[in-house]
Amino acid sequence: MSVLVFTENWDGKFKKMSFELVSYASKIAEMLNTQTVALSIGDVQEDELKKLGNYAADKIVSVNNDKLNNLDNQAYTSVIAEVATKEEATVIIIAQNNMGKALAPRLSVKLKAGLGAGVSKLPASVEPFTIFKKVYSGKAYSNVVIKSDIKILTLAQNSFEFEENAKSHAIENFEPSVGDVKTSVSNVQKQTGKILLNDAEIVISGGRGMKSGDQWAPIEELAEVLGAATACSRPVSDEGWRPHEEHTGQTGKIIAPNLYIAAGISGAIQHLAGISSSKCIVAINTDKDAPIFEAADYGIIGDASKVLPDFIEAVKEIK
Amino acid sequence: MKILICLSNVPDTTTKAKFVNDNTAFDTTGVQWIINPWDELALTRAIELKTDAANTIENITVITVGGKDAEPTMRKALAIGADDAVRIDVEPKDAYFVAAQIAEYLKSNPFDLIFSGIESADYNGSAVGGMVAEFLNAPSVSAVSGLNIEGGQVKITRDIDGGQEEVSVEMPAVLTVQKGIAKEPMIAAMRGIMMARKKPLNVVAPVEVEALTEIVNFEMPQPKPACKMIEPENVKELVDLLQNEAKVI
Ligand SMILES: Cc1cc2nc3c(=O)[nH]c(=O)nc-3n(C[C@H](O)[C@H](O)[C@H](O)COP(=O)(O)OP(=O)(O)OC[C@H]3O[C@@H](n4cnc5c(N)ncnc54)[C@H](O)[C@@H]3O)c2cc1C
Ligand SMILES: Cc1cc2nc3c(=O)[nH]c(=O)nc-3n(C[C@H](O)[C@H](O)[C@H](O)COP(=O)(O)OP(=O)(O)OC[C@H]3O[C@@H](n4cnc5c(N)ncnc54)[C@H](O)[C@@H]3O)c2cc1C
C-alpha cells in the first residue's frame, strides 16, 4: 500500500506547490499508516529529486522519457496509473491546477477511482474516506465520501500549511511503457521574469474604480515593492486596460494568495468566487457599502489614487 | 465534422447557496437556471466556426445528463444556435456517473470534437470532460483558450501554468475549454428563439452506472470576522497590521 503524489517541475526544478503536495500526501500516509511515494516526470537531476525527501517522501520514482516532453494527457495518465499500480497506491494526490485538472479525471476513470476535486484540508476520516471541498464557487462547502478502493484527491492551491520534515528516502528511475502520443505541441510561450499570478503569495488587483488603463502605475509599483503579482476584475480585462491573464474570478483565474489587495473593485459575487480563498483580503474603495468590505479583513474607505501612493511609501519604510 | 457540447444546467452565478433537508440538498426555490458559463462560450465558438463553410461543420449537438427541469436551459442553447439536443434522462450522481452516461451515448453516436467546460458553477468538479475522454480512450486537451480549424485539422491554444502552447490533436478528441475560447457569449435572437421550439430535443434512457462518490452534506463557510476599517490618512497603520497582526508581508 502507499500514497502516491504526482509532482510537477518547471525546467527541472520543483515548484513550491510540489513540496506542499508531498507534505500533504505524507500526512494522509500517516493516517493510513503507510508510505509516501512521490512521482516525478521529466528531466530532473538527483539533487533536485532529493528535495522531495525533505517533505517526508519515503520513495521518489523518477520517470524520464522523450515521449513525455510535452503534456499529452493520455500518455501521462497511463504512466501515473502504471506507477500507482506498481506501488499499490490507494490514494493519489495531484495539484488542482491546469495540469491536475487535465490528468486527475482521466486517471479516475482509468483506475475506477473516485475523485475529490479541490480539497483544502486533510480528510476528516479515512474510514469512510471523507473529504471536504468547496462547491458553488466558494459559496458553500461539502463533505463527500469517496467509496471506491482507490481515491484521487486534487489539492487546492496554497491551502495546506506545509513544513520540512526530512526523511531517509530511496530514489528509483522507472521506465514506463508509453503508448502512442496523439497530441503534438508546436509552439510554447512561457512568461519569464514575472511572478505568475497562480504562484504569487501577494496579489495587487485593480477594478473599474481605477478609472482607466493608464492609471495602473501605483498598482504596478506597489506590486514591485511587495514582490507581488498584479491582477484585475473582468471589466478591466474586457476593456483591454489589462491583459486577460490577469482576470480573476468565476470566469477567470481562481487564486488563493496569502494577501489579496483589491483597489477599486466592488466585490461582485463572481469576482469573489476567484479570490475568496485568499488568507487575507484588503479592500480600498470610495463606497463604504461596497460588498468587497464584507469579504475583506482590512478596509480603507478612500480614493485608490491617493491611498496607493501612501501605501507604497509605507511599505518602503519597512522594507 | 460533428461537434458535441456537454452542457451543464447550473444556478445563475449570483444565486445565494442555501440548503434544505438537514443540509443535504441544494434549495432550488426561486433559482434561475443558466447554461454553465464555459459551455456557453464553447457553444459560441462552435457556432462561429460553423458559419465558415470551409470548416465543414455539419452539426452542433448539445447533451445534458439531467431531469426534465434541464430542458428550458437546453432550449436556450438551441435558440443560440445548436442544431439539436440530447438529454440523458437521469439525475446526476457524480462526475464519473455523468461522464459514463455521455461516453455510452458517444459509443453509438460518434462525434469528432467533444467540448466540455473547465468547471461547473455548482459542484466545481473540473472532471466530466477528461473522464469522457478516458472512457472513449480518446485524446483530450485541457485548459483550451483558443480554437481554429485549418484544412480539416484543429489548431488549439492551451494554457499551461505560466504560459501557452499551440497543440494539434487527432480526432475524435475532447477539448476542455476555458476563458479565451470565445470573447462574449452569443445571445439568442428572436428568430432563434422561434426556431428552437421546432429543433429536436431527444430524450435518451440512461445506463446503469455506479457513482464513486457521495455527497454527505453541505456546510456554509465560517462567517468572517468584521472588516477592520483604517482611516485613509493612516495607511501606515494598515501596513503595520499586515506585517504584525496578519503576518502576510
Ligand atoms: C456569468 C458572469 C461571470 C462573471 N465573471 C466575473 C469574473 O470572473 N471576474 C470578475 O471580476 N467579474 C466577473 N463578472 C462581472 C461582475 O458581475 C462585476 O460586474 C465585476 O466584477 C465588476 O468589476 P469591478 O469591481 O471592477 O467594477 P465595478 O463593479 O464598477 O466597481 C468599481 C468599484 O470601484 C469603486 N471606486 C470608484 N472610484 C474609486 C476610487 N477612486 N478609488 C477606489 N474605489 C473606487 C466603486 O465604489 C466601485 O465599488 C461576471 C459576471 C457574470 C454575469
Ligand atoms: C440530486 C443531486 C445529487 C448529487 N449528488 C452528488 C454526489 O453525491 N456526489 C457528487 O460528486 N456529485 C453529486 N451531484 C453533482 C452532479 O452529479 C454533478 O452534475 C456532477 O458531479 C458533475 O459536476 P462537476 O462539478 O463534476 O462538473 P465539472 O466536471 O466541473 O463540469 C465541467 C463540464 O462538464 C460538463 N458537465 C458537467 N455536468 C454535466 C451534466 N450533468 N451533463 C452534461 N455535461 C455536464 C459541462 O461541459 C461542464 O462545463 C449531485 C447532483 C444532483 C442534482
Coordinates of C-alpha atoms in Angstrom, one line a residue, chain B residues 36-244:
Chain B
N36 CA -22.7 26.9 -17.3
P37 CA -20.7 29.9 -18.5
W38 CA -17.9 27.8 -20.1
D39 CA -20.4 25.7 -22.0
E40 CA -22.0 28.8 -23.3
L41 CA -18.6 30.0 -24.6
A42 CA -17.9 26.6 -26.1
L43 CA -21.2 26.8 -27.9
T44 CA -20.5 30.3 -29.1
R45 CA -17.1 29.2 -30.6
A46 CA -18.6 26.2 -32.3
I47 CA -21.3 28.4 -33.9
E48 CA -18.6 30.9 -35.0
L49 CA -16.6 28.1 -36.6
K50 CA -19.7 26.6 -38.3
T51 CA -20.6 29.9 -40.0
D52 CA -17.4 29.5 -42.1
A53 CA -18.4 26.9 -44.7
A54 CA -14.8 26.0 -45.2
N55 CA -14.8 24.3 -41.8
T56 CA -17.4 21.9 -43.0
I57 CA -19.1 21.6 -39.6
E58 CA -22.3 19.6 -40.3
N59 CA -23.8 19.6 -36.9
I60 CA -23.6 21.0 -33.4
T61 CA -25.4 19.0 -30.7
V62 CA -25.7 19.8 -27.0
I63 CA -26.0 17.0 -24.5
T64 CA -27.1 17.2 -20.8
V65 CA -27.4 14.5 -18.2
G66 CA -30.3 15.6 -16.1
G67 CA -34.0 15.6 -15.4
K68 CA -36.8 17.3 -17.4
D69 CA -36.2 20.5 -15.5
A70 CA -32.9 21.0 -17.5
E71 CA -34.9 21.4 -20.7
P72 CA -35.5 25.2 -20.6
T73 CA -31.7 25.7 -20.4
M74 CA -31.2 23.2 -23.3
R75 CA -33.8 25.2 -25.4
K76 CA -31.7 28.3 -24.7
A77 CA -28.8 26.5 -26.4
L78 CA -30.9 25.6 -29.3
A79 CA -32.1 29.2 -29.6
I80 CA -28.5 30.4 -29.6
G81 CA -27.7 28.1 -32.5
A82 CA -27.2 24.5 -31.6
D83 CA -28.8 22.2 -34.2
D84 CA -30.2 19.6 -31.8
A85 CA -30.1 18.5 -28.2
V86 CA -29.9 15.2 -26.3
R87 CA -31.0 14.8 -22.7
I88 CA -30.0 11.6 -20.9
D89 CA -32.9 11.2 -18.5
V90 CA -31.4 10.8 -15.1
E91 CA -30.4 12.9 -12.1
P92 CA -26.6 13.2 -12.0
K93 CA -25.0 11.3 -9.2
D94 CA -21.3 12.4 -9.5
A95 CA -19.0 13.4 -12.3
Y96 CA -18.0 9.7 -13.0
F97 CA -21.6 8.8 -13.4
V98 CA -22.3 11.8 -15.7
A99 CA -19.2 11.1 -17.9
A100 CA -20.1 7.4 -18.1
Q101 CA -23.6 8.3 -19.5
I102 CA -22.2 10.7 -22.1
A103 CA -19.5 8.2 -23.1
E104 CA -22.1 5.5 -23.5
Y105 CA -24.1 7.7 -25.8
L106 CA -21.0 8.5 -27.8
K107 CA -20.2 4.8 -28.4
S108 CA -23.2 4.5 -30.7
N109 CA -23.3 8.2 -31.9
P110 CA -19.8 9.2 -32.8
F111 CA -18.7 12.9 -32.9
D112 CA -15.4 14.4 -34.0
L113 CA -15.0 17.0 -31.4
I114 CA -16.5 17.0 -27.9
F115 CA -16.4 20.1 -25.8
S116 CA -16.8 20.4 -22.1
G117 CA -16.3 23.3 -19.7
I118 CA -13.3 23.5 -17.4
E119 CA -15.5 23.7 -14.3
S120 CA -19.2 23.6 -13.4
A121 CA -20.5 26.5 -11.4
D122 CA -22.2 24.2 -9.0
Y123 CA -20.1 21.2 -7.9
N124 CA -16.8 22.6 -9.2
G125 CA -15.5 19.2 -10.1
S126 CA -13.4 20.0 -13.3
A127 CA -13.9 16.4 -14.2
V128 CA -16.5 15.5 -16.7
G129 CA -14.5 16.3 -19.9
G130 CA -11.4 14.4 -19.0
M131 CA -13.4 11.4 -17.8
V132 CA -15.4 11.2 -21.0
A133 CA -12.1 11.1 -23.0
E134 CA -10.7 8.3 -20.9
F135 CA -13.9 6.3 -21.2
L136 CA -13.6 6.6 -25.0
N137 CA -9.8 6.1 -25.0
A138 CA -9.6 9.4 -26.9
P139 CA -7.1 12.2 -26.6
S140 CA -8.0 15.2 -24.6
V141 CA -6.7 18.7 -24.4
S142 CA -7.5 20.7 -21.3
A143 CA -7.5 24.5 -20.5
V144 CA -8.2 25.3 -24.1
S145 CA -8.2 29.1 -24.6
G146 CA -8.3 29.2 -28.4
L147 CA -9.5 27.0 -31.3
N148 CA -9.3 27.2 -35.1
I149 CA -9.8 24.8 -37.9
E150 CA -7.3 24.7 -40.8
G151 CA -7.6 22.2 -43.6
G152 CA -9.8 19.9 -41.5
Q153 CA -7.2 19.9 -38.6
V154 CA -7.9 21.6 -35.3
K155 CA -5.4 24.1 -34.0
I156 CA -5.7 24.6 -30.3
T157 CA -4.2 27.1 -27.9
R158 CA -4.0 25.8 -24.4
D159 CA -2.9 27.5 -21.2
I160 CA -0.2 25.8 -19.2
D161 CA 0.9 27.0 -15.8
G162 CA 2.8 30.2 -16.7
G163 CA 2.3 30.2 -20.5
Q164 CA 0.6 29.0 -23.6
E165 CA 1.1 26.2 -26.1
E166 CA -0.1 25.5 -29.6
V167 CA -1.4 22.0 -29.8
S168 CA -2.8 19.8 -32.5
V169 CA -4.7 16.6 -31.8
E170 CA -6.1 13.5 -33.6
M171 CA -9.8 13.3 -33.7
P172 CA -12.1 12.3 -32.1
A173 CA -10.9 14.4 -29.2
V174 CA -12.3 16.0 -26.1
L175 CA -11.5 19.7 -25.5
T176 CA -12.0 21.2 -22.1
V177 CA -12.5 24.9 -22.7
Q178 CA -11.9 28.0 -20.6
K179 CA -11.6 31.8 -20.8
G180 CA -10.5 33.0 -24.3
I181 CA -12.2 30.3 -26.3
A182 CA -14.8 33.0 -27.3
K183 CA -15.0 36.6 -26.3
E184 CA -18.6 37.1 -25.3
P185 CA -21.3 34.5 -25.1
M186 CA -23.7 34.7 -28.1
I187 CA -27.2 35.8 -27.3
A188 CA -30.3 34.2 -28.8
A189 CA -32.1 36.3 -31.4
M190 CA -35.9 36.4 -31.7
R191 CA -35.7 34.2 -34.8
G192 CA -33.5 31.7 -33.0
I193 CA -36.0 31.5 -30.1
M194 CA -38.8 30.8 -32.6
M195 CA -36.8 28.1 -34.3
A196 CA -35.6 26.5 -31.1
R197 CA -39.1 25.2 -30.4
K198 CA -39.0 23.1 -33.6
K199 CA -35.5 21.8 -33.2
P200 CA -35.2 18.2 -32.0
L201 CA -34.6 17.5 -28.2
N202 CA -34.2 13.8 -27.9
V203 CA -34.6 12.1 -24.6
V204 CA -32.4 9.0 -24.1
A205 CA -32.6 6.4 -21.4
P206 CA -29.6 6.2 -19.0
V207 CA -27.4 3.2 -18.4
E208 CA -26.7 1.5 -15.1
V209 CA -23.6 3.1 -13.6
E210 CA -22.4 3.1 -10.1
A211 CA -21.2 6.5 -8.7
L212 CA -17.9 6.5 -7.0
T213 CA -18.6 9.4 -4.6
E214 CA -21.4 10.6 -2.5
I215 CA -22.1 14.0 -1.0
V216 CA -22.9 13.6 2.7
N217 CA -23.9 17.1 3.4
F218 CA -23.2 20.8 2.8
E219 CA -21.8 23.5 5.0
M220 CA -21.8 27.2 4.8
P221 CA -18.4 29.0 5.1
Q222 CA -17.4 30.2 8.5
P223 CA -18.6 33.7 9.0
K224 CA -15.8 36.2 8.5
P225 CA -14.9 38.5 11.4
A226 CA -16.0 42.1 10.6
C227 CA -13.6 44.0 8.3
K228 CA -11.2 46.2 10.3
M229 CA -11.5 49.7 9.0
I230 CA -8.5 52.0 8.8
E231 CA -8.6 55.8 8.1
P232 CA -7.4 56.7 4.6
E233 CA -4.8 59.1 6.2
N234 CA -3.4 56.2 8.2
V235 CA -2.1 53.8 5.7
K236 CA 1.0 53.2 7.9
E237 CA -1.3 51.6 10.4
L238 CA -2.6 49.2 7.8
V239 CA 0.9 48.2 6.8
D240 CA 1.8 47.7 10.4
L241 CA -1.3 45.4 10.8
L242 CA -0.4 43.4 7.7
Q243 CA 3.1 42.9 9.0
N244 CA 2.5 42.2 12.7

